[in-house]
PDB file of C-alpha atoms in Angstrom:
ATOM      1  CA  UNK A 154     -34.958  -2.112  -9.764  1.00  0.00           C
ATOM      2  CA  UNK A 155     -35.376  -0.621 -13.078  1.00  0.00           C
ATOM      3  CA  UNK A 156     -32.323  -0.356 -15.805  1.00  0.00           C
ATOM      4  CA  UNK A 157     -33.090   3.633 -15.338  1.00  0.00           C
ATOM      5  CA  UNK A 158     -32.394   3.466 -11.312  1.00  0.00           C
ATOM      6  CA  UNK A 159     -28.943   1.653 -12.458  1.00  0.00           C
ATOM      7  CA  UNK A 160     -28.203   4.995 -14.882  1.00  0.00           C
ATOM      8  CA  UNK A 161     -29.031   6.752 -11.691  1.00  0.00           C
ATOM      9  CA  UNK A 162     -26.656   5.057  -8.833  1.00  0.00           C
ATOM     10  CA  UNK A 163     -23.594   7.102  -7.896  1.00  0.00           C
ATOM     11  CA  UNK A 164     -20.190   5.209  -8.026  1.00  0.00           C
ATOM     12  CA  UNK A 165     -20.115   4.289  -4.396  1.00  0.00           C
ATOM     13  CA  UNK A 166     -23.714   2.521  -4.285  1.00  0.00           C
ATOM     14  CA  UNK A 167     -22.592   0.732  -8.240  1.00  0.00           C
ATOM     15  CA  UNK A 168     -20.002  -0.710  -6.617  1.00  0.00           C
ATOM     16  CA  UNK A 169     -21.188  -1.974  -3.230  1.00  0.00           C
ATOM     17  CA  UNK A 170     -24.045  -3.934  -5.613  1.00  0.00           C
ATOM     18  CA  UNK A 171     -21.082  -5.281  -7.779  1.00  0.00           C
ATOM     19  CA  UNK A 172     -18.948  -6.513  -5.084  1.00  0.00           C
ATOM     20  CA  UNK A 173     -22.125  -7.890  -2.893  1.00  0.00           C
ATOM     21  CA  UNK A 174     -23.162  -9.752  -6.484  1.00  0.00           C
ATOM     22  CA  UNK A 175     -19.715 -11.028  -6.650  1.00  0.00           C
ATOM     23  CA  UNK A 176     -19.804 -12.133  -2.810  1.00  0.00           C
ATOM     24  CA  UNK A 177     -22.814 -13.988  -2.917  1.00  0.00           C
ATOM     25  CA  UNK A 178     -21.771 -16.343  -5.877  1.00  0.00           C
ATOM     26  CA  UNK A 179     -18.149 -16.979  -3.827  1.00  0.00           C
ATOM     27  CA  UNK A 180     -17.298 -20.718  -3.172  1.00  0.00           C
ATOM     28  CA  UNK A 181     -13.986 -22.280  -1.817  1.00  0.00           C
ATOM     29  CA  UNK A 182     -11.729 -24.634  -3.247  1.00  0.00           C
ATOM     30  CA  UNK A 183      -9.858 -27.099  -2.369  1.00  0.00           C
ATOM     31  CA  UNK A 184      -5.708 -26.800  -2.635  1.00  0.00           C
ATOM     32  CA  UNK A 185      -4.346 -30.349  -3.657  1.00  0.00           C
ATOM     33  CA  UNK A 186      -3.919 -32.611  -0.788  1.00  0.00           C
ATOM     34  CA  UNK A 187      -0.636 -32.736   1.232  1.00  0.00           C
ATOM     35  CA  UNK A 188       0.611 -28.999  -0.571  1.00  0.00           C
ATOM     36  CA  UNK A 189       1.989 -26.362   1.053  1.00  0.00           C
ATOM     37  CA  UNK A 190       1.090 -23.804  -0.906  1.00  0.00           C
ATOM     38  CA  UNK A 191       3.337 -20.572  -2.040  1.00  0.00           C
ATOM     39  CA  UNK A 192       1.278 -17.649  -1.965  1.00  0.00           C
ATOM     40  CA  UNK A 193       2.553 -14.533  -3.949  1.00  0.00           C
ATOM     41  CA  UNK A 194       2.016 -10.886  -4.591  1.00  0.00           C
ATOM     42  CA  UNK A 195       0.877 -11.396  -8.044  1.00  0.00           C
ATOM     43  CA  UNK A 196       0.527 -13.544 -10.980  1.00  0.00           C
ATOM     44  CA  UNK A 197       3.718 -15.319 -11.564  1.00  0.00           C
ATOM     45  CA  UNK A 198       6.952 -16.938  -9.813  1.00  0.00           C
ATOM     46  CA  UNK A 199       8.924 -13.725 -10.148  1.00  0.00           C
ATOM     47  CA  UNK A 200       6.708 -12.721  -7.840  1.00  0.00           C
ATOM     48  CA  UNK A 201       7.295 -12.523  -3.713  1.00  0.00           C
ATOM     49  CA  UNK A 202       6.175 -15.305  -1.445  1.00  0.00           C
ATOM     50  CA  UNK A 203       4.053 -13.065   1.189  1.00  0.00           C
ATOM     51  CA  UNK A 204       2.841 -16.043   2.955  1.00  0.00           C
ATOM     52  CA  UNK A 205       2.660 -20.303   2.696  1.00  0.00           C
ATOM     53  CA  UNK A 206      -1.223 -21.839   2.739  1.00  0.00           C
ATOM     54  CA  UNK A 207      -1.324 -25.212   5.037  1.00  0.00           C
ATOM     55  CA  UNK A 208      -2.091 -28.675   3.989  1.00  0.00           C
ATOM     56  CA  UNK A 209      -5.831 -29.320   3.671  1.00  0.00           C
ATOM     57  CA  UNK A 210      -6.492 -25.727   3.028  1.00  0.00           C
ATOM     58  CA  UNK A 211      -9.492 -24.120   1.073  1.00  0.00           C
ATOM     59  CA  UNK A 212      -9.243 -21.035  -0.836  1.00  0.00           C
ATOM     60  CA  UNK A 213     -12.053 -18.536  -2.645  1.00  0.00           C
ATOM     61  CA  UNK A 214     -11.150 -17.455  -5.661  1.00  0.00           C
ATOM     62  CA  UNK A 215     -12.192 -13.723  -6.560  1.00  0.00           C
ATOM     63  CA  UNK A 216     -10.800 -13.068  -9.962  1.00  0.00           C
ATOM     64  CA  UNK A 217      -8.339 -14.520 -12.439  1.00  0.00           C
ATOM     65  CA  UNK A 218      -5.131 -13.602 -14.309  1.00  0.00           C
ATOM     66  CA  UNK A 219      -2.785 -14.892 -16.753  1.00  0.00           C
ATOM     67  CA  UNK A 220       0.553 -14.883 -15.613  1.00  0.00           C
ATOM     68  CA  UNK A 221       3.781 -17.628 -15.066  1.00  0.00           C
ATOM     69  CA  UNK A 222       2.775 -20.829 -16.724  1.00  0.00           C
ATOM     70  CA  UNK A 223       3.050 -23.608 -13.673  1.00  0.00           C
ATOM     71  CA  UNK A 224       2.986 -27.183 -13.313  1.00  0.00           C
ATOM     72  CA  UNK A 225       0.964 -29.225 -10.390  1.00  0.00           C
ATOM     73  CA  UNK A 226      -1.067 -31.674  -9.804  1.00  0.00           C
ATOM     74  CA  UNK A 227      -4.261 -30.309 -11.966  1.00  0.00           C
ATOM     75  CA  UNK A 228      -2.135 -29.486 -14.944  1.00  0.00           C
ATOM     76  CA  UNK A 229      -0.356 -26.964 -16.776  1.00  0.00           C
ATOM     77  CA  UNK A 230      -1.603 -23.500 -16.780  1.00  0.00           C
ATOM     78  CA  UNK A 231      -0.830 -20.013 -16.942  1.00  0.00           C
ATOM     79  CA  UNK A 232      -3.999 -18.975 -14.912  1.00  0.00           C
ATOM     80  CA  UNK A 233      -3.650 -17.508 -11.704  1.00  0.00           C
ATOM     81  CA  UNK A 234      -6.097 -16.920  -8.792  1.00  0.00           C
ATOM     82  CA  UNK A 235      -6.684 -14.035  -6.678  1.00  0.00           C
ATOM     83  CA  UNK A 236      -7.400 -15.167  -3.231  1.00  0.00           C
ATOM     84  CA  UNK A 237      -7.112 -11.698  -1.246  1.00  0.00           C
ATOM     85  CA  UNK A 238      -5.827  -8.072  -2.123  1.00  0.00           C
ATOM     86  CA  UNK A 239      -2.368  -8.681  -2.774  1.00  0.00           C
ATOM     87  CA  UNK A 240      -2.504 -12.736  -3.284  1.00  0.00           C
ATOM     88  CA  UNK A 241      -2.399 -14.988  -5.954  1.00  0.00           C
ATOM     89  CA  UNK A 242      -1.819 -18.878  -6.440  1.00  0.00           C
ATOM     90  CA  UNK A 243      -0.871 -20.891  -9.321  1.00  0.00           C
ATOM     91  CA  UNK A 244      -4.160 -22.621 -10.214  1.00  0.00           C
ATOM     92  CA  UNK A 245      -2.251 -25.555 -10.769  1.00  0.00           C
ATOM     93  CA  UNK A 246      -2.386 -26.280  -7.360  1.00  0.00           C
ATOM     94  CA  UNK A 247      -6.142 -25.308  -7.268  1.00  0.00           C
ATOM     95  CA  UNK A 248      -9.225 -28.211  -7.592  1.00  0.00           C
ATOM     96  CA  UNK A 249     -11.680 -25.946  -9.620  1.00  0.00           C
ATOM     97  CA  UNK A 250     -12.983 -29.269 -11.659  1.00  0.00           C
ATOM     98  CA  UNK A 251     -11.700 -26.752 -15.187  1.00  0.00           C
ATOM     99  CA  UNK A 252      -8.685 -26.250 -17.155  1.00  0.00           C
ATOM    100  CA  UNK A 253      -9.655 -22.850 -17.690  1.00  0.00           C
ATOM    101  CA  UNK A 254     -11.142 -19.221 -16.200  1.00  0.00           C
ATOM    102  CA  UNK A 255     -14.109 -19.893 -13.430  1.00  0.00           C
ATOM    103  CA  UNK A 256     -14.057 -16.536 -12.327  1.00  0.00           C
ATOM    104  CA  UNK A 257     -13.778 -12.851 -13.901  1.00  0.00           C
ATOM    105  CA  UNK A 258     -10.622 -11.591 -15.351  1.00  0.00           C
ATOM    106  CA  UNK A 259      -8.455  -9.506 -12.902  1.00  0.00           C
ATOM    107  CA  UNK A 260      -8.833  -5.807 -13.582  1.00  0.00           C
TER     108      UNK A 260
END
């Protein structure tokens, strides 16, 4: 596909190839062993619990944000991750193997 075609793509079909670019480099993580994990509306503690991840579970990790500054058992950060519309967990809690962003900013 040329760089012109791009200029040429209506919103709809620019954003299907974003988010199918963004799908096919997903991976899951692992949440640290023997957590039950808080999972909240957005990026911080002030923020409601909308559901609670099981022990041993994996997560994929869509975007990041800066938020509440949390301590766990990989650290002390402020960086949030965006697991679904609506979800976010401390990446404290989150094995990434980095102290800092992996994944886009949260727009």
């Amino acid at each position: 596909m040329s760089v012109d075609r791009v200029d040429e793509l209506a919103s709809g079909e620019e954003e299907a190839l974003t988010a199918t670019a963004t799908t096919t480099s997903l991976r899951y993580y692992s949440v640290a062993p023997g957590v039950r994990l808080n999972v909240r509306s957005g990026p911080g503690t002030g923020y409601p619990i909308v559901k609670v991840l099981p022990e041993g579970a994996q997560v994929a990790i869509y975007c990041q944000s800066p938020g509440t500054t949390v301590t766990g058992p990989y650290g002390t950060t402020n960086i949030w991750d965006n697991i679904a519309s609506g979800q976010f967990v401390s990446d404290a809690y989150v094995n990434t193997g980095s102290d800092g962003y992996i994944r886009p900013r949260c727009s």
